[in-house]
């Protein structure tokens, strides 16, 4: 296919906005949660928490708006709202065809996300993506938010342990600018995908990746594997 042996390449995918169109699910769930507690907010009010794990985000909701007895209670309530939406999310446009190419080429693939694994599993099943991803790694497991590269580095170590070798190159697929920045500083190559339903500016995504796409319909596997630089 190209001069880079595909099995020496690893792909690490963010979930929300990158694999699946779940941003509208979050917009509904977050505002619905606060509405139930008599607080009127907009989707934009949650932007400051986007880099956090869901557990930390729920603690922040409690601290900011005083809802719930504690963060754990808020987490359970929000999770109940989210799980229904995650069981229905569609994949990003053109993604399945791209993943089929990558799977056929023998590329190792996994998920690195701030979203709890049980929600991601539901989303992967709903979108028909389970068979492509070897496992899910979360920021909760890594110990820090995506403002740091820990979750991507942990995902890569797990892939290397599974496959019994180091990878010549690891690509992070991500729609969040903070994740693109932290993974880039750590030495990952990056495919930045713009989520029109998300909170990121298209130009910022474009400026913080090696390959930029608006959808996977714009991306061919050979373009990634033959990338120089």
Tab-separated table of C-alpha atoms in Angstrom:
chain	number	residue	atom	x	y	z
A	1	UNK	CA	0.000	0.000	0.000
A	2	UNK	CA	2.844	2.380	0.880
A	3	UNK	CA	6.388	2.477	2.218
A	4	UNK	CA	5.360	2.340	5.906
A	5	UNK	CA	4.487	-1.120	7.199
A	6	UNK	CA	0.948	-0.771	8.523
A	7	UNK	CA	1.423	-3.075	11.555
A	8	UNK	CA	4.104	-0.665	12.858
A	9	UNK	CA	1.461	2.074	13.124
A	10	UNK	CA	-1.050	2.582	15.939
A	11	UNK	CA	-4.234	4.646	15.824
A	12	UNK	CA	-5.629	6.111	19.071
A	13	UNK	CA	-9.101	7.628	18.778
A	14	UNK	CA	-10.941	10.054	20.986
A	15	UNK	CA	-14.613	9.094	21.260
A	16	UNK	CA	-16.960	12.094	21.480
A	17	UNK	CA	-17.046	14.131	18.290
A	18	UNK	CA	-14.283	11.994	16.774
A	19	UNK	CA	-15.766	8.508	16.491
A	20	UNK	CA	-19.407	9.349	17.139
A	21	UNK	CA	-21.734	12.312	16.847
A	22	UNK	CA	-22.409	12.536	20.577
A	23	UNK	CA	-22.062	16.287	21.150
A	24	UNK	CA	-25.852	16.832	20.893
A	25	UNK	CA	-26.339	14.116	23.530
A	26	UNK	CA	-24.105	16.061	25.916
A	27	UNK	CA	-25.837	19.342	25.154
A	28	UNK	CA	-29.200	17.831	26.068
A	29	UNK	CA	-28.003	15.873	29.119
A	30	UNK	CA	-26.065	18.692	30.764
A	31	UNK	CA	-28.802	21.297	30.441
A	32	UNK	CA	-31.469	18.745	31.438
A	33	UNK	CA	-29.492	17.889	34.582
A	34	UNK	CA	-29.394	21.521	35.700
A	35	UNK	CA	-33.015	22.083	34.687
A	36	UNK	CA	-34.056	19.292	37.057
A	37	UNK	CA	-32.380	21.235	39.826
A	38	UNK	CA	-34.086	24.491	38.889
A	39	UNK	CA	-31.024	26.125	37.309
A	40	UNK	CA	-31.218	27.736	33.875
A	41	UNK	CA	-28.020	27.284	31.849
A	42	UNK	CA	-26.952	27.102	28.225
A	43	UNK	CA	-24.664	24.583	26.531
A	44	UNK	CA	-21.877	27.190	26.489
A	45	UNK	CA	-21.877	27.315	30.296
A	46	UNK	CA	-20.240	23.877	30.299
A	47	UNK	CA	-17.276	24.740	28.040
A	48	UNK	CA	-14.994	25.431	31.007
A	49	UNK	CA	-15.328	21.805	32.145
A	50	UNK	CA	-14.831	20.052	28.805
A	51	UNK	CA	-11.248	18.894	29.426
A	52	UNK	CA	-12.208	17.108	32.666
A	53	UNK	CA	-13.164	13.484	33.191
A	54	UNK	CA	-16.891	13.044	33.780
A	55	UNK	CA	-16.282	12.345	37.473
A	56	UNK	CA	-14.347	15.597	37.889
A	57	UNK	CA	-16.863	17.457	35.754
A	58	UNK	CA	-19.712	16.391	38.034
A	59	UNK	CA	-17.752	17.508	41.091
A	60	UNK	CA	-17.334	20.860	39.359
A	61	UNK	CA	-21.098	21.095	38.743
A	62	UNK	CA	-21.681	20.512	42.452
A	63	UNK	CA	-19.060	23.094	43.436
A	64	UNK	CA	-20.238	25.673	40.878
A	65	UNK	CA	-24.024	25.376	41.131
A	66	UNK	CA	-24.519	23.544	44.431
A	67	UNK	CA	-26.524	20.719	42.911
A	68	UNK	CA	-26.649	17.294	44.532
A	69	UNK	CA	-25.238	16.151	47.841
A	70	UNK	CA	-21.819	15.657	46.238
A	71	UNK	CA	-20.134	14.971	42.920
A	72	UNK	CA	-20.858	11.242	43.080
A	73	UNK	CA	-24.588	11.828	43.279
A	74	UNK	CA	-24.435	14.256	40.339
A	75	UNK	CA	-22.365	11.695	38.399
A	76	UNK	CA	-25.015	9.013	38.866
A	77	UNK	CA	-27.822	11.349	37.833
A	78	UNK	CA	-26.048	12.611	34.720
A	79	UNK	CA	-25.010	9.077	33.787
A	80	UNK	CA	-28.645	7.958	33.814
A	81	UNK	CA	-29.503	10.746	31.358
A	82	UNK	CA	-26.489	10.095	29.118
A	83	UNK	CA	-26.762	6.324	28.765
A	84	UNK	CA	-29.975	6.519	26.753
A	85	UNK	CA	-28.456	8.994	24.310
A	86	UNK	CA	-25.227	7.027	23.942
A	87	UNK	CA	-27.168	3.916	22.970
A	88	UNK	CA	-28.356	5.738	19.831
A	89	UNK	CA	-25.393	7.804	18.604
A	90	UNK	CA	-24.341	7.479	14.950
A	91	UNK	CA	-20.715	7.221	13.772
A	92	UNK	CA	-18.993	10.189	12.137
A	93	UNK	CA	-19.530	10.393	8.390
A	94	UNK	CA	-17.233	8.082	6.422
A	95	UNK	CA	-15.730	6.550	9.568
A	96	UNK	CA	-16.757	2.945	9.014
A	97	UNK	CA	-15.146	2.794	5.582
A	98	UNK	CA	-11.918	4.292	6.968
A	99	UNK	CA	-11.808	1.865	9.895
A	100	UNK	CA	-12.423	-1.057	7.556
A	101	UNK	CA	-9.365	0.006	5.552
A	102	UNK	CA	-7.289	0.261	8.714
A	103	UNK	CA	-8.455	-3.089	10.065
A	104	UNK	CA	-7.701	-4.794	6.767
A	105	UNK	CA	-4.190	-3.308	6.918
A	106	UNK	CA	-3.631	-4.777	10.386
A	107	UNK	CA	-3.403	-1.449	12.224
A	108	UNK	CA	-3.769	-1.556	16.016
A	109	UNK	CA	-6.602	0.706	17.163
A	110	UNK	CA	-8.058	1.764	20.512
A	111	UNK	CA	-9.972	4.555	22.242
A	112	UNK	CA	-8.590	7.218	24.617
A	113	UNK	CA	-11.365	9.271	26.185
A	114	UNK	CA	-12.541	11.430	29.072
A	115	UNK	CA	-15.913	9.683	29.000
A	116	UNK	CA	-16.611	6.709	31.306
A	117	UNK	CA	-15.960	3.359	29.632
A	118	UNK	CA	-19.529	2.106	30.083
A	119	UNK	CA	-20.883	5.034	28.053
A	120	UNK	CA	-18.237	4.586	25.371
A	121	UNK	CA	-19.009	0.870	25.096
A	122	UNK	CA	-22.664	1.731	24.556
A	123	UNK	CA	-21.722	4.248	21.862
A	124	UNK	CA	-19.367	1.847	20.071
A	125	UNK	CA	-22.056	-0.833	20.017
A	126	UNK	CA	-24.703	1.582	18.750
A	127	UNK	CA	-22.454	2.886	15.980
A	128	UNK	CA	-21.106	-0.520	14.892
A	129	UNK	CA	-17.542	0.268	15.988
A	130	UNK	CA	-16.864	-2.417	18.609
A	131	UNK	CA	-14.988	-4.776	16.324
A	132	UNK	CA	-12.441	-2.155	15.330
A	133	UNK	CA	-11.300	-1.000	18.783
A	134	UNK	CA	-9.140	-3.274	20.952
A	135	UNK	CA	-9.973	-1.522	24.216
A	136	UNK	CA	-10.965	1.753	25.875
A	137	UNK	CA	-8.585	3.834	28.020
A	138	UNK	CA	-9.994	6.699	30.098
A	139	UNK	CA	-8.559	9.798	31.722
A	140	UNK	CA	-9.898	8.404	34.973
A	141	UNK	CA	-7.477	5.492	34.608
A	142	UNK	CA	-4.648	7.732	33.454
A	143	UNK	CA	-5.071	10.089	36.398
A	144	UNK	CA	-5.060	13.422	34.555
A	145	UNK	CA	-7.207	15.281	32.049
A	146	UNK	CA	-6.508	15.572	28.329
A	147	UNK	CA	-4.703	18.812	28.974
A	148	UNK	CA	-1.901	16.337	29.633
A	149	UNK	CA	-0.877	13.454	27.327
A	150	UNK	CA	-1.189	10.712	29.975
A	151	UNK	CA	-4.265	9.012	28.534
A	152	UNK	CA	-2.729	8.771	25.049
A	153	UNK	CA	0.548	7.489	26.457
A	154	UNK	CA	-1.266	4.885	28.571
A	155	UNK	CA	-3.279	3.748	25.548
A	156	UNK	CA	-0.095	3.379	23.495
A	157	UNK	CA	1.657	1.384	26.234
A	158	UNK	CA	-1.315	-0.967	26.383
A	159	UNK	CA	-1.249	-1.469	22.625
A	160	UNK	CA	2.473	-2.190	22.755
A	161	UNK	CA	1.984	-4.721	25.552
A	162	UNK	CA	-0.775	-6.447	23.591
A	163	UNK	CA	1.184	-6.595	20.362
A	164	UNK	CA	4.573	-7.291	21.919
A	165	UNK	CA	6.476	-4.537	20.138
A	166	UNK	CA	6.949	-0.789	19.889
A	167	UNK	CA	5.185	1.126	17.135
A	168	UNK	CA	7.194	3.254	14.723
A	169	UNK	CA	4.474	5.873	14.732
A	170	UNK	CA	1.311	6.501	16.737
A	171	UNK	CA	-1.493	8.732	15.504
A	172	UNK	CA	-4.040	10.432	17.729
A	173	UNK	CA	-7.430	11.210	16.157
A	174	UNK	CA	-9.025	14.031	18.130
A	175	UNK	CA	-11.507	16.897	17.802
A	176	UNK	CA	-10.564	18.752	21.012
A	177	UNK	CA	-7.844	21.376	20.717
A	178	UNK	CA	-6.500	20.720	24.222
A	179	UNK	CA	-6.075	17.034	23.360
A	180	UNK	CA	-4.399	17.830	20.063
A	181	UNK	CA	-1.984	20.160	21.821
A	182	UNK	CA	-1.023	17.789	24.628
A	183	UNK	CA	-0.618	14.763	22.364
A	184	UNK	CA	1.459	16.795	19.917
A	185	UNK	CA	3.824	17.953	22.657
A	186	UNK	CA	4.244	14.284	23.642
A	187	UNK	CA	5.335	13.365	20.110
A	188	UNK	CA	2.171	11.861	18.657
A	189	UNK	CA	1.162	12.635	15.104
A	190	UNK	CA	-2.374	13.980	14.950
A	191	UNK	CA	-5.430	13.849	12.740
A	192	UNK	CA	-7.635	16.752	13.764
A	193	UNK	CA	-11.305	16.350	12.932
A	194	UNK	CA	-13.713	19.255	13.188
A	195	UNK	CA	-16.965	18.579	15.021
A	196	UNK	CA	-19.558	21.105	13.803
A	197	UNK	CA	-21.727	20.268	16.820
A	198	UNK	CA	-18.907	20.815	19.332
A	199	UNK	CA	-17.358	23.855	21.010
A	200	UNK	CA	-13.997	23.948	19.221
A	201	UNK	CA	-13.085	26.529	16.598
A	202	UNK	CA	-12.384	24.958	13.206
A	203	UNK	CA	-9.269	27.081	12.628
A	204	UNK	CA	-7.811	26.063	16.002
A	205	UNK	CA	-8.299	22.384	15.238
A	206	UNK	CA	-6.675	22.902	11.847
A	207	UNK	CA	-3.693	24.705	13.397
A	208	UNK	CA	-2.941	21.934	15.898
A	209	UNK	CA	-2.635	18.798	13.793
A	210	UNK	CA	-0.609	17.263	10.984
A	211	UNK	CA	-3.692	16.245	8.983
A	212	UNK	CA	-6.990	18.126	9.210
A	213	UNK	CA	-10.362	16.776	8.092
A	214	UNK	CA	-13.992	17.843	8.320
A	215	UNK	CA	-15.114	14.220	8.066
A	216	UNK	CA	-13.574	10.819	7.352
A	217	UNK	CA	-14.920	11.136	3.838
A	218	UNK	CA	-11.944	13.494	3.360
A	219	UNK	CA	-9.412	10.908	4.569
A	220	UNK	CA	-7.756	7.951	2.873
A	221	UNK	CA	-5.615	5.488	4.834
A	222	UNK	CA	-2.721	5.912	2.422
A	223	UNK	CA	-2.617	9.639	3.218
A	224	UNK	CA	-2.000	8.890	6.890
A	225	UNK	CA	0.476	6.065	6.405
A	226	UNK	CA	2.543	7.931	3.817
A	227	UNK	CA	2.766	11.127	5.872
A	228	UNK	CA	6.295	12.540	6.053
A	229	UNK	CA	7.369	14.706	8.929
